[in-house]
Amino acid sequence: MSEVSPSPAFSWPVRVYWEDTDAGGVVYHAGYLRFMERARSEWMRALGVDQMAFKQATGLAFMVRDMHIDFLRPALLDDELSVTVEVKEWRTASILFTQTIIGMDGSCLIRASVRVACVDLQRMRPAPIPADLIPQPAP
């Protein structure tokens, strides 16, 4: 296990649409999960990782193993949000992320820790993250 030295957070913009909200125009709690998933996917894309090619070449994929979320304030219909991704910890077969969802006024709406595991899809068991897949920061 290695703690990661501080690095700038990756940020992905999201706008709240009708499909993200309940009847009152408030983002439904599961919508935040989609926003965070998209941001982690875009983080990988920004690092040059094609997840479909990775899966086809290795038989591996990343799956959420554990998630803790603090719902601090609601997001509303048509809000513009920023979803951040920061690597907090690397392990042999998993990565722990800190993620936030920030409103345009700078207020923190959601704070989460998300552990994703690298999984061998045929065996559905944890597998080591290939060393050349994602550049790991120095400890």
mmCIF file with all atom_site columns, C-alpha atoms in Angstrom:
data_model
loop_
_atom_site.group_PDB
_atom_site.id
_atom_site.type_symbol
_atom_site.label_atom_id
_atom_site.label_alt_id
_atom_site.label_comp_id
_atom_site.label_asym_id
_atom_site.label_entity_id
_atom_site.label_seq_id
_atom_site.pdbx_PDB_ins_code
_atom_site.Cartn_x
_atom_site.Cartn_y
_atom_site.Cartn_z
_atom_site.occupancy
_atom_site.B_iso_or_equiv
_atom_site.pdbx_formal_charge
_atom_site.auth_seq_id
_atom_site.auth_comp_id
_atom_site.auth_asym_id
_atom_site.auth_atom_id
_atom_site.pdbx_PDB_model_num
ATOM 1   C CA . MET A 1 1   ? 0.000   0.000   0.000   1.00 0.00 ? 1   MET A CA 1
ATOM 2   C CA . SER A 1 2   ? 1.324   3.424   -0.811  1.00 0.00 ? 2   SER A CA 1
ATOM 3   C CA . GLU A 1 3   ? 0.081   6.839   0.087   1.00 0.00 ? 3   GLU A CA 1
ATOM 4   C CA . VAL A 1 4   ? 0.172   9.155   -2.889  1.00 0.00 ? 4   VAL A CA 1
ATOM 5   C CA . SER A 1 5   ? 1.896   12.515  -2.820  1.00 0.00 ? 5   SER A CA 1
ATOM 6   C CA . PRO A 1 6   ? -0.461  15.443  -3.384  1.00 0.00 ? 6   PRO A CA 1
ATOM 7   C CA . SER A 1 7   ? -1.216  16.193  -7.018  1.00 0.00 ? 7   SER A CA 1
ATOM 8   C CA . PRO A 1 8   ? -3.707  18.484  -8.664  1.00 0.00 ? 8   PRO A CA 1
ATOM 9   C CA . ALA A 1 9   ? -7.223  17.091  -8.713  1.00 0.00 ? 9   ALA A CA 1
ATOM 10  C CA . PHE A 1 10  ? -8.723  16.080  -12.033 1.00 0.00 ? 10  PHE A CA 1
ATOM 11  C CA . SER A 1 11  ? -11.974 17.960  -12.598 1.00 0.00 ? 11  SER A CA 1
ATOM 12  C CA . TRP A 1 12  ? -14.877 17.108  -14.900 1.00 0.00 ? 12  TRP A CA 1
ATOM 13  C CA . PRO A 1 13  ? -17.824 19.465  -15.588 1.00 0.00 ? 13  PRO A CA 1
ATOM 14  C CA . VAL A 1 14  ? -21.400 18.187  -15.284 1.00 0.00 ? 14  VAL A CA 1
ATOM 15  C CA . ARG A 1 15  ? -24.724 19.918  -15.834 1.00 0.00 ? 15  ARG A CA 1
ATOM 16  C CA . VAL A 1 16  ? -27.847 18.663  -14.053 1.00 0.00 ? 16  VAL A CA 1
ATOM 17  C CA . TYR A 1 17  ? -30.607 17.578  -16.457 1.00 0.00 ? 17  TYR A CA 1
ATOM 18  C CA . TRP A 1 18  ? -34.231 16.569  -15.820 1.00 0.00 ? 18  TRP A CA 1
ATOM 19  C CA . GLU A 1 19  ? -33.253 12.884  -15.959 1.00 0.00 ? 19  GLU A CA 1
ATOM 20  C CA . ASP A 1 20  ? -30.937 13.440  -12.965 1.00 0.00 ? 20  ASP A CA 1
ATOM 21  C CA . THR A 1 21  ? -33.643 14.846  -10.695 1.00 0.00 ? 21  THR A CA 1
ATOM 22  C CA . ASP A 1 22  ? -36.705 13.830  -8.755  1.00 0.00 ? 22  ASP A CA 1
ATOM 23  C CA . ALA A 1 23  ? -40.114 15.496  -9.145  1.00 0.00 ? 23  ALA A CA 1
ATOM 24  C CA . GLY A 1 24  ? -38.905 18.476  -7.104  1.00 0.00 ? 24  GLY A CA 1
ATOM 25  C CA . GLY A 1 25  ? -35.972 19.225  -9.403  1.00 0.00 ? 25  GLY A CA 1
ATOM 26  C CA . VAL A 1 26  ? -33.420 17.976  -6.834  1.00 0.00 ? 26  VAL A CA 1
ATOM 27  C CA . VAL A 1 27  ? -30.706 15.535  -7.944  1.00 0.00 ? 27  VAL A CA 1
ATOM 28  C CA . TYR A 1 28  ? -31.728 12.026  -6.931  1.00 0.00 ? 28  TYR A CA 1
ATOM 29  C CA . HIS A 1 29  ? -29.042 10.462  -4.714  1.00 0.00 ? 29  HIS A CA 1
ATOM 30  C CA . ALA A 1 30  ? -28.056 7.810   -7.302  1.00 0.00 ? 30  ALA A CA 1
ATOM 31  C CA . GLY A 1 31  ? -27.373 10.574  -9.818  1.00 0.00 ? 31  GLY A CA 1
ATOM 32  C CA . TYR A 1 32  ? -24.278 11.589  -7.880  1.00 0.00 ? 32  TYR A CA 1
ATOM 33  C CA . LEU A 1 33  ? -22.909 8.055   -8.343  1.00 0.00 ? 33  LEU A CA 1
ATOM 34  C CA . ARG A 1 34  ? -23.221 8.446   -12.126 1.00 0.00 ? 34  ARG A CA 1
ATOM 35  C CA . PHE A 1 35  ? -21.488 11.832  -12.003 1.00 0.00 ? 35  PHE A CA 1
ATOM 36  C CA . MET A 1 36  ? -18.567 10.375  -10.007 1.00 0.00 ? 36  MET A CA 1
ATOM 37  C CA . GLU A 1 37  ? -18.313 7.325   -12.296 1.00 0.00 ? 37  GLU A CA 1
ATOM 38  C CA . ARG A 1 38  ? -18.139 9.565   -15.372 1.00 0.00 ? 38  ARG A CA 1
ATOM 39  C CA . ALA A 1 39  ? -15.420 11.681  -13.773 1.00 0.00 ? 39  ALA A CA 1
ATOM 40  C CA . ARG A 1 40  ? -13.301 8.587   -12.928 1.00 0.00 ? 40  ARG A CA 1
ATOM 41  C CA . SER A 1 41  ? -13.761 7.318   -16.501 1.00 0.00 ? 41  SER A CA 1
ATOM 42  C CA . GLU A 1 42  ? -12.732 10.691  -17.920 1.00 0.00 ? 42  GLU A CA 1
ATOM 43  C CA . TRP A 1 43  ? -9.722  10.760  -15.550 1.00 0.00 ? 43  TRP A CA 1
ATOM 44  C CA . MET A 1 44  ? -8.583  7.438   -17.035 1.00 0.00 ? 44  MET A CA 1
ATOM 45  C CA . ARG A 1 45  ? -9.234  8.709   -20.570 1.00 0.00 ? 45  ARG A CA 1
ATOM 46  C CA . ALA A 1 46  ? -7.137  11.808  -19.814 1.00 0.00 ? 46  ALA A CA 1
ATOM 47  C CA . LEU A 1 47  ? -4.311  9.460   -18.780 1.00 0.00 ? 47  LEU A CA 1
ATOM 48  C CA . GLY A 1 48  ? -4.578  7.738   -22.166 1.00 0.00 ? 48  GLY A CA 1
ATOM 49  C CA . VAL A 1 49  ? -6.367  4.599   -20.954 1.00 0.00 ? 49  VAL A CA 1
ATOM 50  C CA . ASP A 1 50  ? -8.926  3.160   -23.371 1.00 0.00 ? 50  ASP A CA 1
ATOM 51  C CA . GLN A 1 51  ? -10.995 1.047   -20.981 1.00 0.00 ? 51  GLN A CA 1
ATOM 52  C CA . MET A 1 52  ? -12.575 -1.115  -23.704 1.00 0.00 ? 52  MET A CA 1
ATOM 53  C CA . ALA A 1 53  ? -9.192  -1.884  -25.301 1.00 0.00 ? 53  ALA A CA 1
ATOM 54  C CA . PHE A 1 54  ? -7.774  -2.593  -21.823 1.00 0.00 ? 54  PHE A CA 1
ATOM 55  C CA . LYS A 1 55  ? -10.597 -5.028  -21.084 1.00 0.00 ? 55  LYS A CA 1
ATOM 56  C CA . GLN A 1 56  ? -10.255 -6.779  -24.449 1.00 0.00 ? 56  GLN A CA 1
ATOM 57  C CA . ALA A 1 57  ? -6.449  -7.075  -24.162 1.00 0.00 ? 57  ALA A CA 1
ATOM 58  C CA . THR A 1 58  ? -6.240  -8.179  -20.520 1.00 0.00 ? 58  THR A CA 1
ATOM 59  C CA . GLY A 1 59  ? -9.636  -9.500  -19.430 1.00 0.00 ? 59  GLY A CA 1
ATOM 60  C CA . LEU A 1 60  ? -9.467  -6.976  -16.579 1.00 0.00 ? 60  LEU A CA 1
ATOM 61  C CA . ALA A 1 61  ? -11.760 -4.131  -15.557 1.00 0.00 ? 61  ALA A CA 1
ATOM 62  C CA . PHE A 1 62  ? -12.235 -1.787  -12.616 1.00 0.00 ? 62  PHE A CA 1
ATOM 63  C CA . MET A 1 63  ? -15.234 -2.196  -10.309 1.00 0.00 ? 63  MET A CA 1
ATOM 64  C CA . VAL A 1 64  ? -16.323 -0.197  -7.295  1.00 0.00 ? 64  VAL A CA 1
ATOM 65  C CA . ARG A 1 65  ? -15.430 -2.157  -4.158  1.00 0.00 ? 65  ARG A CA 1
ATOM 66  C CA . ASP A 1 66  ? -16.368 0.329   -1.457  1.00 0.00 ? 66  ASP A CA 1
ATOM 67  C CA . MET A 1 67  ? -17.877 3.808   -1.288  1.00 0.00 ? 67  MET A CA 1
ATOM 68  C CA . HIS A 1 68  ? -18.568 6.289   1.499   1.00 0.00 ? 68  HIS A CA 1
ATOM 69  C CA . ILE A 1 69  ? -20.547 9.423   0.654   1.00 0.00 ? 69  ILE A CA 1
ATOM 70  C CA . ASP A 1 70  ? -21.370 12.550  2.610   1.00 0.00 ? 70  ASP A CA 1
ATOM 71  C CA . PHE A 1 71  ? -24.358 14.349  1.094   1.00 0.00 ? 71  PHE A CA 1
ATOM 72  C CA . LEU A 1 72  ? -23.729 17.932  2.222   1.00 0.00 ? 72  LEU A CA 1
ATOM 73  C CA . ARG A 1 73  ? -26.003 20.054  0.004   1.00 0.00 ? 73  ARG A CA 1
ATOM 74  C CA . PRO A 1 74  ? -28.381 19.290  -2.866  1.00 0.00 ? 74  PRO A CA 1
ATOM 75  C CA . ALA A 1 75  ? -27.758 20.026  -6.526  1.00 0.00 ? 75  ALA A CA 1
ATOM 76  C CA . LEU A 1 76  ? -30.710 21.311  -8.518  1.00 0.00 ? 76  LEU A CA 1
ATOM 77  C CA . LEU A 1 77  ? -32.001 21.167  -12.066 1.00 0.00 ? 77  LEU A CA 1
ATOM 78  C CA . ASP A 1 78  ? -29.708 23.039  -14.509 1.00 0.00 ? 78  ASP A CA 1
ATOM 79  C CA . ASP A 1 79  ? -26.872 23.492  -11.967 1.00 0.00 ? 79  ASP A CA 1
ATOM 80  C CA . GLU A 1 80  ? -23.360 23.408  -13.370 1.00 0.00 ? 80  GLU A CA 1
ATOM 81  C CA . LEU A 1 81  ? -21.129 21.201  -11.228 1.00 0.00 ? 81  LEU A CA 1
ATOM 82  C CA . SER A 1 82  ? -17.491 20.212  -11.079 1.00 0.00 ? 82  SER A CA 1
ATOM 83  C CA . VAL A 1 83  ? -16.685 16.610  -10.134 1.00 0.00 ? 83  VAL A CA 1
ATOM 84  C CA . THR A 1 84  ? -13.139 16.036  -8.892  1.00 0.00 ? 84  THR A CA 1
ATOM 85  C CA . VAL A 1 85  ? -11.018 12.899  -8.796  1.00 0.00 ? 85  VAL A CA 1
ATOM 86  C CA . GLU A 1 86  ? -7.913  12.558  -6.615  1.00 0.00 ? 86  GLU A CA 1
ATOM 87  C CA . VAL A 1 87  ? -5.929  9.399   -5.966  1.00 0.00 ? 87  VAL A CA 1
ATOM 88  C CA . LYS A 1 88  ? -5.489  8.975   -2.230  1.00 0.00 ? 88  LYS A CA 1
ATOM 89  C CA . GLU A 1 89  ? -3.917  5.496   -2.096  1.00 0.00 ? 89  GLU A CA 1
ATOM 90  C CA . TRP A 1 90  ? -2.597  2.791   -4.443  1.00 0.00 ? 90  TRP A CA 1
ATOM 91  C CA . ARG A 1 91  ? -2.624  -0.887  -3.580  1.00 0.00 ? 91  ARG A CA 1
ATOM 92  C CA . THR A 1 92  ? -1.621  -3.851  -5.704  1.00 0.00 ? 92  THR A CA 1
ATOM 93  C CA . ALA A 1 93  ? -5.168  -4.472  -6.950  1.00 0.00 ? 93  ALA A CA 1
ATOM 94  C CA . SER A 1 94  ? -7.084  -1.327  -5.983  1.00 0.00 ? 94  SER A CA 1
ATOM 95  C CA . ILE A 1 95  ? -7.068  2.458   -5.970  1.00 0.00 ? 95  ILE A CA 1
ATOM 96  C CA . LEU A 1 96  ? -8.694  4.652   -3.322  1.00 0.00 ? 96  LEU A CA 1
ATOM 97  C CA . PHE A 1 97  ? -10.067 7.922   -4.684  1.00 0.00 ? 97  PHE A CA 1
ATOM 98  C CA . THR A 1 98  ? -11.300 11.029  -2.950  1.00 0.00 ? 98  THR A CA 1
ATOM 99  C CA . GLN A 1 99  ? -14.059 12.662  -4.966  1.00 0.00 ? 99  GLN A CA 1
ATOM 100 C CA . THR A 1 100 ? -16.012 15.855  -4.508  1.00 0.00 ? 100 THR A CA 1
ATOM 101 C CA . ILE A 1 101 ? -18.867 17.495  -6.328  1.00 0.00 ? 101 ILE A CA 1
ATOM 102 C CA . ILE A 1 102 ? -18.623 21.264  -6.207  1.00 0.00 ? 102 ILE A CA 1
ATOM 103 C CA . GLY A 1 103 ? -21.265 23.839  -7.133  1.00 0.00 ? 103 GLY A CA 1
ATOM 104 C CA . MET A 1 104 ? -20.443 26.833  -9.339  1.00 0.00 ? 104 MET A CA 1
ATOM 105 C CA . ASP A 1 105 ? -20.413 29.005  -6.209  1.00 0.00 ? 105 ASP A CA 1
ATOM 106 C CA . GLY A 1 106 ? -17.544 26.863  -4.863  1.00 0.00 ? 106 GLY A CA 1
ATOM 107 C CA . SER A 1 107 ? -19.632 25.083  -2.238  1.00 0.00 ? 107 SER A CA 1
ATOM 108 C CA . CYS A 1 108 ? -18.970 21.386  -1.653  1.00 0.00 ? 108 CYS A CA 1
ATOM 109 C CA . LEU A 1 109 ? -22.144 19.380  -2.268  1.00 0.00 ? 109 LEU A CA 1
ATOM 110 C CA . ILE A 1 110 ? -20.769 15.834  -2.069  1.00 0.00 ? 110 ILE A CA 1
ATOM 111 C CA . ARG A 1 111 ? -17.634 14.375  -0.499  1.00 0.00 ? 111 ARG A CA 1
ATOM 112 C CA . ALA A 1 112 ? -16.845 10.711  -1.147  1.00 0.00 ? 112 ALA A CA 1
ATOM 113 C CA . SER A 1 113 ? -14.159 8.086   -0.864  1.00 0.00 ? 113 SER A CA 1
ATOM 114 C CA . VAL A 1 114 ? -14.336 5.398   -3.532  1.00 0.00 ? 114 VAL A CA 1
ATOM 115 C CA . ARG A 1 115 ? -12.189 2.263   -3.722  1.00 0.00 ? 115 ARG A CA 1
ATOM 116 C CA . VAL A 1 116 ? -12.084 0.581   -7.111  1.00 0.00 ? 116 VAL A CA 1
ATOM 117 C CA . ALA A 1 117 ? -10.668 -2.903  -7.541  1.00 0.00 ? 117 ALA A CA 1
ATOM 118 C CA . CYS A 1 118 ? -8.988  -4.320  -10.616 1.00 0.00 ? 118 CYS A CA 1
ATOM 119 C CA . VAL A 1 119 ? -10.874 -7.544  -11.367 1.00 0.00 ? 119 VAL A CA 1
ATOM 120 C CA . ASP A 1 120 ? -10.185 -10.524 -13.610 1.00 0.00 ? 120 ASP A CA 1
ATOM 121 C CA . LEU A 1 121 ? -13.556 -10.671 -15.365 1.00 0.00 ? 121 LEU A CA 1
ATOM 122 C CA . GLN A 1 122 ? -13.404 -14.382 -16.171 1.00 0.00 ? 122 GLN A CA 1
ATOM 123 C CA . ARG A 1 123 ? -12.721 -15.422 -12.567 1.00 0.00 ? 123 ARG A CA 1
ATOM 124 C CA . MET A 1 124 ? -14.411 -12.385 -10.943 1.00 0.00 ? 124 MET A CA 1
ATOM 125 C CA . ARG A 1 125 ? -11.458 -12.136 -8.555  1.00 0.00 ? 125 ARG A CA 1
ATOM 126 C CA . PRO A 1 126 ? -9.096  -9.253  -7.732  1.00 0.00 ? 126 PRO A CA 1
ATOM 127 C CA . ALA A 1 127 ? -6.065  -8.970  -10.001 1.00 0.00 ? 127 ALA A CA 1
ATOM 128 C CA . PRO A 1 128 ? -2.932  -6.806  -9.852  1.00 0.00 ? 128 PRO A CA 1
ATOM 129 C CA . ILE A 1 129 ? -3.190  -3.494  -11.690 1.00 0.00 ? 129 ILE A CA 1
ATOM 130 C CA . PRO A 1 130 ? -0.749  -3.650  -14.606 1.00 0.00 ? 130 PRO A CA 1
ATOM 131 C CA . ALA A 1 131 ? 2.207   -1.396  -13.763 1.00 0.00 ? 131 ALA A CA 1
ATOM 132 C CA . ASP A 1 132 ? 2.159   0.270   -17.191 1.00 0.00 ? 132 ASP A CA 1
ATOM 133 C CA . LEU A 1 133 ? -1.583  1.005   -17.225 1.00 0.00 ? 133 LEU A CA 1
ATOM 134 C CA . ILE A 1 134 ? -1.768  4.118   -15.073 1.00 0.00 ? 134 ILE A CA 1
ATOM 135 C CA . PRO A 1 135 ? 1.364   6.025   -14.111 1.00 0.00 ? 135 PRO A CA 1
ATOM 136 C CA . GLN A 1 136 ? 1.629   5.869   -10.339 1.00 0.00 ? 136 GLN A CA 1
ATOM 137 C CA . PRO A 1 137 ? 2.988   8.925   -8.570  1.00 0.00 ? 137 PRO A CA 1
ATOM 138 C CA . ALA A 1 138 ? 6.081   8.465   -6.451  1.00 0.00 ? 138 ALA A CA 1
ATOM 139 C CA . PRO A 1 139 ? 5.344   7.593   -2.800  1.00 0.00 ? 139 PRO A CA 1
#
